[in-house]
mmCIF file of C-alpha atoms in Angstrom:
data_model
loop_
_atom_site.group_PDB
_atom_site.id
_atom_site.type_symbol
_atom_site.label_atom_id
_atom_site.label_comp_id
_atom_site.label_asym_id
_atom_site.label_seq_id
_atom_site.Cartn_x
_atom_site.Cartn_y
_atom_site.Cartn_z
ATOM 1 C CA ILE G 1270 0.000 0.000 0.000
ATOM 2 C CA LEU G 1271 1.507 3.313 -1.064
ATOM 3 C CA ASN G 1272 -1.466 5.584 -0.434
ATOM 4 C CA VAL G 1273 -4.203 5.761 2.153
ATOM 5 C CA GLU G 1274 -7.276 3.923 0.932
ATOM 6 C CA GLN G 1275 -10.706 3.796 2.504
ATOM 7 C CA SER G 1276 -13.519 1.401 1.762
ATOM 8 C CA PRO G 1277 -16.300 1.403 1.023
ATOM 9 C CA GLN G 1278 -16.630 4.814 -0.608
ATOM 10 C CA SER G 1279 -20.216 5.119 0.654
ATOM 11 C CA LEU G 1280 -22.553 3.198 2.851
ATOM 12 C CA HIS G 1281 -26.312 3.389 3.420
ATOM 13 C CA VAL G 1282 -27.703 1.695 6.515
ATOM 14 C CA GLN G 1283 -30.932 1.706 8.500
ATOM 15 C CA GLU G 1284 -31.168 3.238 11.937
ATOM 16 C CA GLY G 1285 -30.083 0.661 14.500
ATOM 17 C CA ASP G 1286 -27.746 -1.212 12.152
ATOM 18 C CA SER G 1287 -24.135 -1.672 13.148
ATOM 19 C CA THR G 1288 -21.538 -0.962 10.523
ATOM 20 C CA ASN G 1289 -17.828 -0.828 9.944
ATOM 21 C CA PHE G 1290 -15.383 0.480 7.399
ATOM 22 C CA THR G 1291 -11.716 0.169 6.622
ATOM 23 C CA CYS G 1292 -8.678 2.395 6.283
ATOM 24 C CA SER G 1293 -5.546 0.905 4.681
ATOM 25 C CA PHE G 1294 -2.255 2.758 4.965
ATOM 26 C CA PRO G 1295 1.479 2.259 4.381
ATOM 27 C CA SER G 1296 2.870 0.251 7.295
ATOM 28 C CA SER G 1297 6.496 1.339 6.844
ATOM 29 C CA ASN G 1298 7.729 4.197 9.062
ATOM 30 C CA PHE G 1299 4.332 4.348 10.751
ATOM 31 C CA TYR G 1300 3.822 7.040 13.387
ATOM 32 C CA ALA G 1301 0.077 7.531 13.885
ATOM 33 C CA LEU G 1302 -3.357 7.033 12.375
ATOM 34 C CA HIS G 1303 -6.070 9.627 12.891
ATOM 35 C CA TRP G 1304 -9.804 9.247 12.337
ATOM 36 C CA TYR G 1305 -11.934 12.303 11.622
ATOM 37 C CA ARG G 1306 -15.669 12.804 11.365
ATOM 38 C CA TRP G 1307 -16.849 15.326 8.780
ATOM 39 C CA GLU G 1308 -20.474 16.413 8.780
ATOM 40 C CA THR G 1309 -21.976 18.178 5.779
ATOM 41 C CA ALA G 1310 -21.340 21.942 5.756
ATOM 42 C CA LYS G 1311 -18.951 21.641 8.704
ATOM 43 C CA SER G 1312 -15.234 21.024 9.165
ATOM 44 C CA PRO G 1313 -13.538 17.706 9.954
ATOM 45 C CA GLU G 1314 -13.217 16.961 13.671
ATOM 46 C CA ALA G 1315 -10.795 14.472 15.180
ATOM 47 C CA LEU G 1316 -12.351 11.286 16.567
ATOM 48 C CA PHE G 1317 -9.363 9.132 17.462
ATOM 49 C CA VAL G 1318 -5.595 9.286 17.520
ATOM 50 C CA MET G 1319 -4.069 5.818 17.320
ATOM 51 C CA THR G 1320 -0.384 5.054 17.622
ATOM 52 C CA LEU G 1321 0.241 1.542 18.937
ATOM 53 C CA ASN G 1322 -0.274 -1.775 17.191
ATOM 54 C CA GLY G 1323 -3.353 -3.378 18.699
ATOM 55 C CA ASP G 1324 -4.745 -0.025 19.888
ATOM 56 C CA GLU G 1325 -8.483 0.058 20.469
ATOM 57 C CA LYS G 1326 -10.255 3.358 21.065
ATOM 58 C CA LYS G 1327 -13.877 4.001 21.933
ATOM 59 C CA LYS G 1328 -16.115 7.053 22.090
ATOM 60 C CA GLY G 1329 -19.743 6.253 22.829
ATOM 61 C CA ARG G 1330 -21.025 3.939 20.092
ATOM 62 C CA ILE G 1331 -17.984 4.453 17.871
ATOM 63 C CA SER G 1332 -14.804 2.435 18.233
ATOM 64 C CA ALA G 1333 -11.659 1.853 16.204
ATOM 65 C CA THR G 1334 -8.890 -0.716 16.031
ATOM 66 C CA LEU G 1335 -5.386 -0.507 14.608
ATOM 67 C CA ASN G 1336 -3.051 -3.045 13.018
ATOM 68 C CA THR G 1337 0.235 -1.332 12.164
ATOM 69 C CA LYS G 1338 1.999 -4.468 10.950
ATOM 70 C CA GLU G 1339 -0.458 -5.084 8.143
ATOM 71 C CA GLY G 1340 -1.428 -1.432 7.710
ATOM 72 C CA TYR G 1341 -5.135 -1.223 8.415
ATOM 73 C CA SER G 1342 -7.616 0.288 10.832
ATOM 74 C CA TYR G 1343 -11.313 -0.462 11.285
ATOM 75 C CA LEU G 1344 -13.940 2.010 12.458
ATOM 76 C CA TYR G 1345 -17.085 0.487 13.980
ATOM 77 C CA ILE G 1346 -20.398 2.165 14.716
ATOM 78 C CA LYS G 1347 -22.805 0.214 16.907
ATOM 79 C CA GLY G 1348 -26.529 0.894 16.545
ATOM 80 C CA SER G 1349 -26.205 3.657 13.914
ATOM 81 C CA GLN G 1350 -28.312 6.775 14.385
ATOM 82 C CA PRO G 1351 -29.235 9.420 11.778
ATOM 83 C CA GLU G 1352 -26.885 11.851 13.512
ATOM 84 C CA ASP G 1353 -23.995 9.496 12.675
ATOM 85 C CA SER G 1354 -24.460 10.421 9.005
ATOM 86 C CA ALA G 1355 -21.172 11.983 7.951
ATOM 87 C CA THR G 1356 -18.000 11.324 6.019
ATOM 88 C CA TYR G 1357 -15.374 9.498 8.049
ATOM 89 C CA LEU G 1358 -11.791 10.267 7.082
ATOM 90 C CA CYS G 1359 -8.611 8.559 8.130
ATOM 91 C CA ALA G 1360 -5.166 10.137 7.927
ATOM 92 C CA SER G 1361 -1.862 8.313 8.107
ATOM 93 C CA ILE G 1362 1.266 9.941 9.443
ATOM 94 C CA ASN G 1363 4.698 8.477 8.715
ATOM 95 C CA THR G 1364 7.871 9.479 10.480
ATOM 96 C CA ASN G 1365 9.707 10.246 7.258
ATOM 97 C CA ALA G 1366 6.923 12.380 5.766
ATOM 98 C CA GLY G 1367 6.186 14.722 8.640
ATOM 99 C CA LYS G 1368 2.670 15.335 7.400
ATOM 100 C CA SER G 1369 -0.736 13.695 7.221
ATOM 101 C CA THR G 1370 -1.971 11.826 4.171
ATOM 102 C CA PHE G 1371 -5.740 11.571 4.037
ATOM 103 C CA GLY G 1372 -7.892 8.902 2.479
ATOM 104 C CA ASP G 1373 -10.882 9.950 0.378
ATOM 105 C CA GLY G 1374 -13.301 9.018 3.145
ATOM 106 C CA THR G 1375 -16.318 6.777 3.658
ATOM 107 C CA THR G 1376 -19.658 8.581 3.495
ATOM 108 C CA LEU G 1377 -22.206 7.049 5.832
ATOM 109 C CA THR G 1378 -25.932 7.725 5.483
ATOM 110 C CA VAL G 1379 -28.196 6.415 8.219
ATOM 111 C CA LYS G 1380 -31.876 6.281 7.276
ATOM 112 C CA PRO G 1381 -34.463 6.658 10.056
ATOM 113 C CA ASN J 1044 -10.316 30.442 22.203
ATOM 114 C CA ALA J 1045 -11.543 31.148 18.682
ATOM 115 C CA GLY J 1046 -9.661 28.086 17.400
ATOM 116 C CA VAL J 1047 -8.803 28.203 13.690
ATOM 117 C CA THR J 1048 -10.368 31.062 11.766
ATOM 118 C CA GLN J 1049 -10.441 31.582 8.019
ATOM 119 C CA THR J 1050 -11.454 34.566 5.931
ATOM 120 C CA PRO J 1051 -13.223 35.061 3.661
ATOM 121 C CA LYS J 1052 -15.916 32.355 3.775
ATOM 122 C CA PHE J 1053 -16.803 32.809 0.112
ATOM 123 C CA GLN J 1054 -14.924 34.397 -2.776
ATOM 124 C CA VAL J 1055 -15.444 34.700 -6.512
ATOM 125 C CA LEU J 1056 -12.433 35.574 -8.658
ATOM 126 C CA LYS J 1057 -11.899 36.091 -12.333
ATOM 127 C CA THR J 1058 -9.196 34.113 -14.105
ATOM 128 C CA GLY J 1059 -5.826 35.785 -13.636
ATOM 129 C CA GLN J 1060 -6.696 37.647 -10.442
ATOM 130 C CA SER J 1061 -4.670 37.111 -7.296
ATOM 131 C CA MET J 1062 -5.823 36.951 -3.704
ATOM 132 C CA THR J 1063 -4.840 35.825 -0.241
ATOM 133 C CA LEU J 1064 -6.833 33.441 1.917
ATOM 134 C CA GLN J 1065 -6.270 34.229 5.574
ATOM 135 C CA CYS J 1066 -5.834 31.644 8.324
ATOM 136 C CA ALA J 1067 -5.168 32.287 11.985
ATOM 137 C CA GLN J 1068 -5.105 30.161 15.136
ATOM 138 C CA ASP J 1069 -4.941 31.203 18.775
ATOM 139 C CA MET J 1070 -3.927 27.852 20.268
ATOM 140 C CA ASN J 1071 -0.137 28.327 19.963
ATOM 141 C CA HIS J 1072 0.051 25.391 17.555
ATOM 142 C CA GLU J 1073 3.345 24.658 15.823
ATOM 143 C CA TYR J 1074 1.948 22.938 12.776
ATOM 144 C CA MET J 1075 -0.326 24.553 10.224
ATOM 145 C CA SER J 1076 -1.471 23.339 6.838
ATOM 146 C CA TRP J 1077 -3.668 24.157 3.863
ATOM 147 C CA TYR J 1078 -5.866 21.620 2.093
ATOM 148 C CA ARG J 1079 -8.205 21.781 -0.827
ATOM 149 C CA GLN J 1080 -11.279 19.629 -1.071
ATOM 150 C CA ASP J 1081 -12.744 18.729 -4.430
ATOM 151 C CA PRO J 1082 -15.773 16.480 -4.997
ATOM 152 C CA GLY J 1083 -14.870 12.806 -4.664
ATOM 153 C CA MET J 1084 -11.222 13.575 -3.904
ATOM 154 C CA GLY J 1085 -11.039 14.045 -0.151
ATOM 155 C CA LEU J 1086 -8.482 16.472 1.268
ATOM 156 C CA ARG J 1087 -5.301 17.205 -0.653
ATOM 157 C CA LEU J 1088 -2.385 18.955 1.035
ATOM 158 C CA ILE J 1089 -1.241 22.177 -0.623
ATOM 159 C CA HIS J 1090 1.421 23.552 1.751
ATOM 160 C CA TYR J 1091 2.311 23.083 5.366
ATOM 161 C CA SER J 1092 4.457 24.664 8.052
ATOM 162 C CA VAL J 1093 6.134 23.090 11.083
ATOM 163 C CA GLY J 1094 6.819 26.426 12.736
ATOM 164 C CA ALA J 1095 7.310 30.143 12.147
ATOM 165 C CA GLY J 1096 9.674 30.736 9.232
ATOM 166 C CA ILE J 1097 9.439 27.147 7.934
ATOM 167 C CA THR J 1098 7.172 26.049 5.087
ATOM 168 C CA ASP J 1099 7.116 23.104 2.712
ATOM 169 C CA GLN J 1100 5.127 21.853 -0.245
ATOM 170 C CA GLY J 1101 2.389 19.272 -0.099
ATOM 171 C CA GLU J 1102 0.830 17.209 -2.869
ATOM 172 C CA VAL J 1103 -0.630 20.052 -4.966
ATOM 173 C CA PRO J 1104 1.457 23.221 -4.423
ATOM 174 C CA ASN J 1105 1.466 24.653 -7.950
ATOM 175 C CA GLY J 1106 -0.191 28.055 -8.223
ATOM 176 C CA TYR J 1107 -0.045 28.725 -4.477
ATOM 177 C CA ASN J 1108 2.413 30.451 -2.158
ATOM 178 C CA VAL J 1109 2.560 30.516 1.624
ATOM 179 C CA SER J 1110 4.571 32.222 4.332
ATOM 180 C CA ARG J 1111 4.682 31.818 8.112
ATOM 181 C CA SER J 1112 6.050 34.949 9.719
ATOM 182 C CA THR J 1113 4.268 34.335 13.046
ATOM 183 C CA THR J 1114 3.080 31.249 14.914
ATOM 184 C CA GLU J 1115 -0.529 32.424 14.622
ATOM 185 C CA ASP J 1116 -0.919 33.222 10.922
ATOM 186 C CA PHE J 1117 -0.536 31.133 7.774
ATOM 187 C CA PRO J 1118 -1.898 32.925 4.692
ATOM 188 C CA LEU J 1119 -2.320 31.178 1.350
ATOM 189 C CA ARG J 1120 -1.744 33.246 -1.779
ATOM 190 C CA LEU J 1121 -3.167 32.450 -5.169
ATOM 191 C CA LEU J 1122 -0.807 34.041 -7.663
ATOM 192 C CA SER J 1123 -2.950 34.000 -10.819
ATOM 193 C CA ALA J 1124 -6.292 32.293 -10.286
ATOM 194 C CA ALA J 1125 -7.380 29.574 -12.699
ATOM 195 C CA PRO J 1126 -10.747 27.760 -12.959
ATOM 196 C CA SER J 1127 -8.952 24.576 -11.798
ATOM 197 C CA GLN J 1128 -8.479 26.283 -8.432
ATOM 198 C CA THR J 1129 -12.220 26.373 -7.824
ATOM 199 C CA SER J 1130 -12.486 24.401 -4.599
ATOM 200 C CA VAL J 1131 -13.135 24.535 -0.878
ATOM 201 C CA TYR J 1132 -10.001 25.426 1.058
ATOM 202 C CA PHE J 1133 -9.400 24.327 4.631
ATOM 203 C CA CYS J 1134 -6.718 25.541 6.977
ATOM 204 C CA ALA J 1135 -5.743 23.298 9.897
ATOM 205 C CA SER J 1136 -3.386 23.392 12.841
ATOM 206 C CA SER J 1137 -2.050 20.983 15.428
ATOM 207 C CA TYR J 1138 -0.096 21.327 18.669
ATOM 208 C CA ARG J 1139 2.553 18.865 17.623
ATOM 209 C CA VAL J 1140 3.838 18.354 14.116
ATOM 210 C CA LEU J 1141 2.266 14.908 13.977
ATOM 211 C CA GLY J 1142 -0.767 15.487 16.205
ATOM 212 C CA GLU J 1143 -4.458 15.523 15.325
ATOM 213 C CA GLN J 1144 -5.469 18.587 13.378
ATOM 214 C CA TYR J 1145 -8.051 21.262 14.131
ATOM 215 C CA PHE J 1146 -9.741 22.599 11.019
ATOM 216 C CA GLY J 1147 -11.058 26.036 10.182
ATOM 217 C CA PRO J 1148 -14.544 26.542 8.717
ATOM 218 C CA GLY J 1149 -13.316 26.611 5.126
ATOM 219 C CA THR J 1150 -13.285 29.107 2.253
ATOM 220 C CA ARG J 1151 -15.357 28.346 -0.827
ATOM 221 C CA LEU J 1152 -13.552 29.792 -3.848
ATOM 222 C CA THR J 1153 -14.975 30.026 -7.343
ATOM 223 C CA VAL J 1154 -12.805 31.102 -10.267
ATOM 224 C CA THR J 1155 -14.668 32.085 -13.414
#
């Protein structure tokens, strides 16, 4: 993996469904992986900062895991609500780059 | 704290005009960056700065200049606007060079 890739590109679920999506990133020279939530007409806001292999972070119904050896992170949303509708971005930071590289995001739509 | 502020919020330029997008933060953050967001393309890094007096190019620097004379301010200059620069521009800052970023509200620029 040379770039940061997110899948799927978009997701439509019903209220109450649980869902998950993937961020793949270069595993060499890994420093950190950030998840952001980006609501329509707003700015991205940081959800999680993940640095260690095996990290698991949780905020309410949203959680994330990190595998730095194979270069992927999963974001899970349990019992999706309409207010979870947003684009979820991940950004990979490598020690030799000194800057964040963003994926294109997964756009989640939760139907009531 | 006001956080990260950007002005203007909206701007229409004619091809060939120049302008400066302003970005300021009051959190004493070292790291500041400029992104552009185009439909279906996520956030692409234009320029970034790891501290006052230090700037570097991102993925898409052509047609843009930056300077960082103070910790607080990081203006982005469009030298000769082109329709391809029609986009939404986000400024962001972080406390550490590799920390999670705080985004401004964005500037929607249209070049006709």
